[in-house]
Amino acid sequence: MEGDGLTGLTSREVQERIEKGLVNGEEEIRSKSFGEILWNNVVTPFNILNVILASLILMVGSYKNMLFMGVIICNAVIGTVQEIRAKRLIDKLSLIAAPKAHVRRDGKTQVIPVEGLVKDDVMVLEAGNQICADSILLSGSCEVNESLITGEPNPILKTAGDSVLSGSFVVSGTAWSKVVHVGEENYASQISRNAKYLKRPNSEIMDSINKIIKVIGFSIIPVGIALFCKQVFFGAMTKEKAIVSTVAALVGMIPEGLVLLTSVVLAVGVIRLGRKNALVQELYSIETLARVDVLCLDKTGTITTGDMQVDRLHPLAGHTKEEARNAIASIVASLPDHNPTAQAMRKFCPKSPGWKPGAMVPFSSSRKWSGVEFPGHGTYVVGAEQFVLKKGLEPFRGQIDEAASKGQRVLVLAASRERFRGQELPRGLEPVALLFVSDTIRENAEKTLSYFVEQGVDLKVISGDNARTVACIARRVGLPGADRYVDATTLHSVEEVQEAAKKYTVFGRVTPQQKLQLVQGLKAEGHTVAMTGDGVNDVLALKESDCSIAMASGSDAARTVSQLVLLDSNFASMPHIVAEGRRSINNLQRSASLFLVKTFFSAILAVIFIFLHATYPFEPIQFTLISSLTIGAPSFILALEPNRERVRGKFLWNIIRKAIPGALTNVFNTILLVLLARNMHFSTAQISTMAVVLLGYTGMMILFKVCIPFTWQRVLLFGAVGTAFVLAFLFLGQLFSLEWITFRMVGLLLPLGAAATALFLLLLSLTSGFLEKRGK
């Protein structure tokens, strides 16, 4: 074997280079550490507020009213466990997707992680390997595909002394190379350096929740101080009771489960998508992809497999199909070529007639042909028509142009009685047959693209290949607007590129910088843009897009900057990912509205009771009961249900629209109850009990509305909540500071319950129309 004399570095030499820092470097951390997960779930603004409020309750000795801390602890535990599960899955999938390098060390070939490469390592390069560091060929020869770097699909022949760049692939041949650059010095690293900036997740859910946190954070302290002062100085209430009452008002204002719910739902989404061979590297990308309205696709890896196929063989005058098949089968059986075209011919003509080969000329990207001498049969050559026939193309011009219009390439099989002149074509070549070759379309490509078209997503195909060829392939899979294509070499300014983004569907001969400009132009028009890619030349555009999807078979750089990685490199997984995003967002919107009902109601009621000459009717432990039964448990169950509805409107407006009717109903009924009950001389404990009953009844109405349309699971959920509420009254009444319901109390509750129902339905009708328009 040619490389047997290359022993490579010794273990000691490797260690010396590592100590000097001449090593490729550690891979970027792709998931949070266990400590970060624990910190992020425990030390949150809401948890800090709750701990402060619990400390105030502890000071006055009302220990049972600290029960709300149990919910906080459960929230932190559930969130931590779910994120750790998601982290373990991400780390496991990342390990599977991590590339490996084959090196010679201590005279043996070893397989090591890419980050373990050191300067002067001898790499073994074989067909299918990705070149992991810039290096120089020491011996052997190979065809290298640099499309992941340059976008050009044609293989380039490399021989001893030639340099090969990180990020490229070996198409055929075997060679041994010496590493000359590591880490940031690598060519691929220099290209992708501009993409190494911190990009804030484009998440409407996160933005909305942060707005809610800010508003509550700024308002809760002054409201709490004002309510406490009013009850102590103007309400003749003891400081101990005033603290308990004030804490109850403030606990109700904190939607403590909302942040947890979001994290858990998205973490569960990560786990579900992991089972679909999709590695999620950014939680909020699940949401973003569900909102995407423009999807930019690379041809290879999404529409096509990267392989070629022979569509048909057309024998020319004086020659038979059998002769052509025998010649092709003999050529591919004799030559070591493993490029996609050779593989396609090998598959098309699998049976060799057993012709004995003589002199051979392997395929070269500079020659564009290959050939073999067969003693007794002649010399046969196959390759690109303009390189084989040269000036003899005219008789076949019509067939060649027709093939080009269909996105096909034409190869010519030619024969001669003469021998090769070194590496040159033999004299007297006569065309034997035409081969029509095309890219292999992915099995589910048409179905997948039609799914996005039906969902109203505008598709753009961006490729480094010839624009006309790419347009033909797009037309074959039924892409709307495939006839609107442009050669990007004709676009000379940023403005022209961004203007073309509005007009065209297919873009050919696109440079990495132009891909970035296309994405920027689409985003400037207000679109949410997703980008798929697999090469270093896609990195800048992937980083700039709102949601980036990489193929696991692509470059390390593309996988590193992308938010989603398709581990099986199968674009057909995309509908599952979109469906998971829709499930997450739609269910979060529905469940988040339950939390905001309590937040809005508590905030409005707290402000009103600052000015109302009456005692705040709730205790913290009562809010814990109501929140756990009508909000907490139901929201988590509903948030994990299947849901494939299209995402509509803005997240914040959607949840406000759903929360306002219930919140205003609770405010109105509580104020009315307090005023009527005081005039009817009910005790403070009785007023508090009736307020809890009314609040629980309204909570059940809101839950009933959220559960529509009903499924048997939702019926069971609704029944369980109602039963638990009744049992809490019967068996835990003393714990929750509840009085027995008397007939006199029922007499007041019945008309108030009817009023609550009527008011809720009226507000639901009034607010939905107005706020729905605002949300669009």
PDB file of N, CA, C and O in Angstrom, residues 153-183:
ATOM      1  N   PRO A 153     -19.948  22.221  -7.692  1.00  0.00           N
ATOM      2  CA  PRO A 153     -20.144  20.796  -7.466  1.00  0.00           C
ATOM      3  C   PRO A 153     -19.093  19.889  -8.099  1.00  0.00           C
ATOM      4  O   PRO A 153     -19.025  18.714  -7.773  1.00  0.00           O
ATOM      5  N   ASN A 154     -18.284  20.391  -9.033  1.00  0.00           N
ATOM      6  CA  ASN A 154     -17.376  19.529  -9.785  1.00  0.00           C
ATOM      7  C   ASN A 154     -16.166  19.120  -8.947  1.00  0.00           C
ATOM      8  O   ASN A 154     -15.515  19.974  -8.324  1.00  0.00           O
ATOM      9  N   PRO A 155     -15.819  17.822  -8.924  1.00  0.00           N
ATOM     10  CA  PRO A 155     -14.651  17.359  -8.173  1.00  0.00           C
ATOM     11  C   PRO A 155     -13.359  17.898  -8.787  1.00  0.00           C
ATOM     12  O   PRO A 155     -13.277  18.165  -9.981  1.00  0.00           O
ATOM     13  N   ILE A 156     -12.343  18.047  -7.932  1.00  0.00           N
ATOM     14  CA  ILE A 156     -11.033  18.551  -8.373  1.00  0.00           C
ATOM     15  C   ILE A 156      -9.984  17.496  -8.043  1.00  0.00           C
ATOM     16  O   ILE A 156      -9.945  16.978  -6.922  1.00  0.00           O
ATOM     17  N   LEU A 157      -9.149  17.156  -9.042  1.00  0.00           N
ATOM     18  CA  LEU A 157      -8.116  16.150  -8.838  1.00  0.00           C
ATOM     19  C   LEU A 157      -6.977  16.745  -8.012  1.00  0.00           C
ATOM     20  O   LEU A 157      -6.459  17.816  -8.305  1.00  0.00           O
ATOM     21  N   LYS A 158      -6.568  16.031  -6.963  1.00  0.00           N
ATOM     22  CA  LYS A 158      -5.458  16.451  -6.112  1.00  0.00           C
ATOM     23  C   LYS A 158      -4.383  15.367  -6.127  1.00  0.00           C
ATOM     24  O   LYS A 158      -4.686  14.171  -5.966  1.00  0.00           O
ATOM     25  N   THR A 159      -3.148  15.774  -6.313  1.00  0.00           N
ATOM     26  CA  THR A 159      -2.016  14.848  -6.302  1.00  0.00           C
ATOM     27  C   THR A 159      -0.982  15.327  -5.297  1.00  0.00           C
ATOM     28  O   THR A 159      -1.154  16.387  -4.665  1.00  0.00           O
ATOM     29  N   ALA A 160       0.098  14.557  -5.133  1.00  0.00           N
ATOM     30  CA  ALA A 160       1.138  14.883  -4.154  1.00  0.00           C
ATOM     31  C   ALA A 160       1.628  16.323  -4.345  1.00  0.00           C
ATOM     32  O   ALA A 160       1.920  16.760  -5.462  1.00  0.00           O
ATOM     33  N   GLY A 161       1.675  17.061  -3.221  1.00  0.00           N
ATOM     34  CA  GLY A 161       2.100  18.457  -3.258  1.00  0.00           C
ATOM     35  C   GLY A 161       0.952  19.442  -3.286  1.00  0.00           C
ATOM     36  O   GLY A 161       1.143  20.629  -2.987  1.00  0.00           O
ATOM     37  N   ASP A 162      -0.241  18.988  -3.668  1.00  0.00           N
ATOM     38  CA  ASP A 162      -1.410  19.877  -3.695  1.00  0.00           C
ATOM     39  C   ASP A 162      -1.968  20.063  -2.287  1.00  0.00           C
ATOM     40  O   ASP A 162      -1.849  19.185  -1.427  1.00  0.00           O
ATOM     41  N   SER A 163      -2.591  21.212  -2.063  1.00  0.00           N
ATOM     42  CA  SER A 163      -3.234  21.471  -0.767  1.00  0.00           C
ATOM     43  C   SER A 163      -4.709  21.102  -0.833  1.00  0.00           C
ATOM     44  O   SER A 163      -5.347  21.235  -1.881  1.00  0.00           O
ATOM     45  N   VAL A 164      -5.229  20.619   0.271  1.00  0.00           N
ATOM     46  CA  VAL A 164      -6.658  20.319   0.397  1.00  0.00           C
ATOM     47  C   VAL A 164      -7.187  21.099   1.594  1.00  0.00           C
ATOM     48  O   VAL A 164      -6.486  21.279   2.592  1.00  0.00           O
ATOM     49  N   LEU A 165      -8.418  21.568   1.472  1.00  0.00           N
ATOM     50  CA  LEU A 165      -8.979  22.486   2.459  1.00  0.00           C
ATOM     51  C   LEU A 165      -9.984  21.803   3.377  1.00  0.00           C
ATOM     52  O   LEU A 165     -10.728  20.913   2.958  1.00  0.00           O
ATOM     53  N   SER A 166     -10.008  22.223   4.626  1.00  0.00           N
ATOM     54  CA  SER A 166     -10.984  21.703   5.579  1.00  0.00           C
ATOM     55  C   SER A 166     -12.390  22.040   5.088  1.00  0.00           C
ATOM     56  O   SER A 166     -12.637  23.095   4.513  1.00  0.00           O
ATOM     57  N   GLY A 167     -13.307  21.108   5.322  1.00  0.00           N
ATOM     58  CA  GLY A 167     -14.683  21.314   4.885  1.00  0.00           C
ATOM     59  C   GLY A 167     -14.998  20.675   3.559  1.00  0.00           C
ATOM     60  O   GLY A 167     -16.155  20.594   3.160  1.00  0.00           O
ATOM     61  N   SER A 168     -13.968  20.192   2.831  1.00  0.00           N
ATOM     62  CA  SER A 168     -14.210  19.525   1.551  1.00  0.00           C
ATOM     63  C   SER A 168     -14.276  18.007   1.768  1.00  0.00           C
ATOM     64  O   SER A 168     -13.925  17.500   2.829  1.00  0.00           O
ATOM     65  N   PHE A 169     -14.753  17.273   0.742  1.00  0.00           N
ATOM     66  CA  PHE A 169     -14.938  15.830   0.826  1.00  0.00           C
ATOM     67  C   PHE A 169     -14.108  15.122  -0.229  1.00  0.00           C
ATOM     68  O   PHE A 169     -13.894  15.644  -1.324  1.00  0.00           O
ATOM     69  N   VAL A 170     -13.678  13.906   0.096  1.00  0.00           N
ATOM     70  CA  VAL A 170     -12.982  13.063  -0.872  1.00  0.00           C
ATOM     71  C   VAL A 170     -14.031  12.279  -1.656  1.00  0.00           C
ATOM     72  O   VAL A 170     -14.828  11.541  -1.075  1.00  0.00           O
ATOM     73  N   VAL A 171     -14.057  12.460  -2.972  1.00  0.00           N
ATOM     74  CA  VAL A 171     -15.033  11.792  -3.827  1.00  0.00           C
ATOM     75  C   VAL A 171     -14.523  10.419  -4.251  1.00  0.00           C
ATOM     76  O   VAL A 171     -15.255   9.431  -4.235  1.00  0.00           O
ATOM     77  N   SER A 172     -13.246  10.349  -4.639  1.00  0.00           N
ATOM     78  CA  SER A 172     -12.671   9.073  -5.065  1.00  0.00           C
ATOM     79  C   SER A 172     -11.177   9.093  -4.835  1.00  0.00           C
ATOM     80  O   SER A 172     -10.566  10.161  -4.665  1.00  0.00           O
ATOM     81  N   GLY A 173     -10.579   7.901  -4.828  1.00  0.00           N
ATOM     82  CA  GLY A 173      -9.148   7.788  -4.655  1.00  0.00           C
ATOM     83  C   GLY A 173      -8.747   7.667  -3.187  1.00  0.00           C
ATOM     84  O   GLY A 173      -9.573   7.740  -2.283  1.00  0.00           O
ATOM     85  N   THR A 174      -7.456   7.469  -2.964  1.00  0.00           N
ATOM     86  CA  THR A 174      -6.885   7.360  -1.617  1.00  0.00           C
ATOM     87  C   THR A 174      -5.602   8.174  -1.572  1.00  0.00           C
ATOM     88  O   THR A 174      -4.795   8.133  -2.507  1.00  0.00           O
ATOM     89  N   ALA A 175      -5.415   8.906  -0.486  1.00  0.00           N
ATOM     90  CA  ALA A 175      -4.215   9.742  -0.361  1.00  0.00           C
ATOM     91  C   ALA A 175      -3.870   9.915   1.107  1.00  0.00           C
ATOM     92  O   ALA A 175      -4.678   9.634   2.001  1.00  0.00           O
ATOM     93  N   TRP A 176      -2.639  10.388   1.335  1.00  0.00           N
ATOM     94  CA  TRP A 176      -2.173  10.671   2.682  1.00  0.00           C
ATOM     95  C   TRP A 176      -1.721  12.132   2.707  1.00  0.00           C
ATOM     96  O   TRP A 176      -1.000  12.576   1.810  1.00  0.00           O
ATOM     97  N   SER A 177      -2.170  12.863   3.720  1.00  0.00           N
ATOM     98  CA  SER A 177      -1.863  14.297   3.749  1.00  0.00           C
ATOM     99  C   SER A 177      -1.337  14.708   5.121  1.00  0.00           C
ATOM    100  O   SER A 177      -1.633  14.065   6.136  1.00  0.00           O
ATOM    101  N   LYS A 178      -0.561  15.789   5.134  1.00  0.00           N
ATOM    102  CA  LYS A 178       0.023  16.319   6.368  1.00  0.00           C
ATOM    103  C   LYS A 178      -0.719  17.581   6.778  1.00  0.00           C
ATOM    104  O   LYS A 178      -0.878  18.509   5.980  1.00  0.00           O
ATOM    105  N   VAL A 179      -1.174  17.617   8.014  1.00  0.00           N
ATOM    106  CA  VAL A 179      -1.937  18.759   8.536  1.00  0.00           C
ATOM    107  C   VAL A 179      -1.024  19.970   8.666  1.00  0.00           C
ATOM    108  O   VAL A 179       0.044  19.893   9.295  1.00  0.00           O
ATOM    109  N   VAL A 180      -1.433  21.095   8.065  1.00  0.00           N
ATOM    110  CA  VAL A 180      -0.630  22.320   8.130  1.00  0.00           C
ATOM    111  C   VAL A 180      -1.315  23.420   8.937  1.00  0.00           C
ATOM    112  O   VAL A 180      -0.655  24.342   9.406  1.00  0.00           O
ATOM    113  N   HIS A 181      -2.634  23.343   9.066  1.00  0.00           N
ATOM    114  CA  HIS A 181      -3.367  24.343   9.853  1.00  0.00           C
ATOM    115  C   HIS A 181      -4.297  23.640  10.837  1.00  0.00           C
ATOM    116  O   HIS A 181      -4.894  22.607  10.497  1.00  0.00           O
ATOM    117  N   VAL A 182      -4.429  24.180  12.023  1.00  0.00           N
ATOM    118  CA  VAL A 182      -5.371  23.644  13.005  1.00  0.00           C
ATOM    119  C   VAL A 182      -6.181  24.788  13.601  1.00  0.00           C
ATOM    120  O   VAL A 182      -5.771  25.955  13.558  1.00  0.00           O
ATOM    121  N   GLY A 183      -7.350  24.452  14.130  1.00  0.00           N
ATOM    122  CA  GLY A 183      -8.178  25.439  14.819  1.00  0.00           C
ATOM    123  C   GLY A 183      -8.588  26.603  13.944  1.00  0.00           C
ATOM    124  O   GLY A 183      -9.028  26.432  12.798  1.00  0.00           O
TER     125      GLY A 183
END
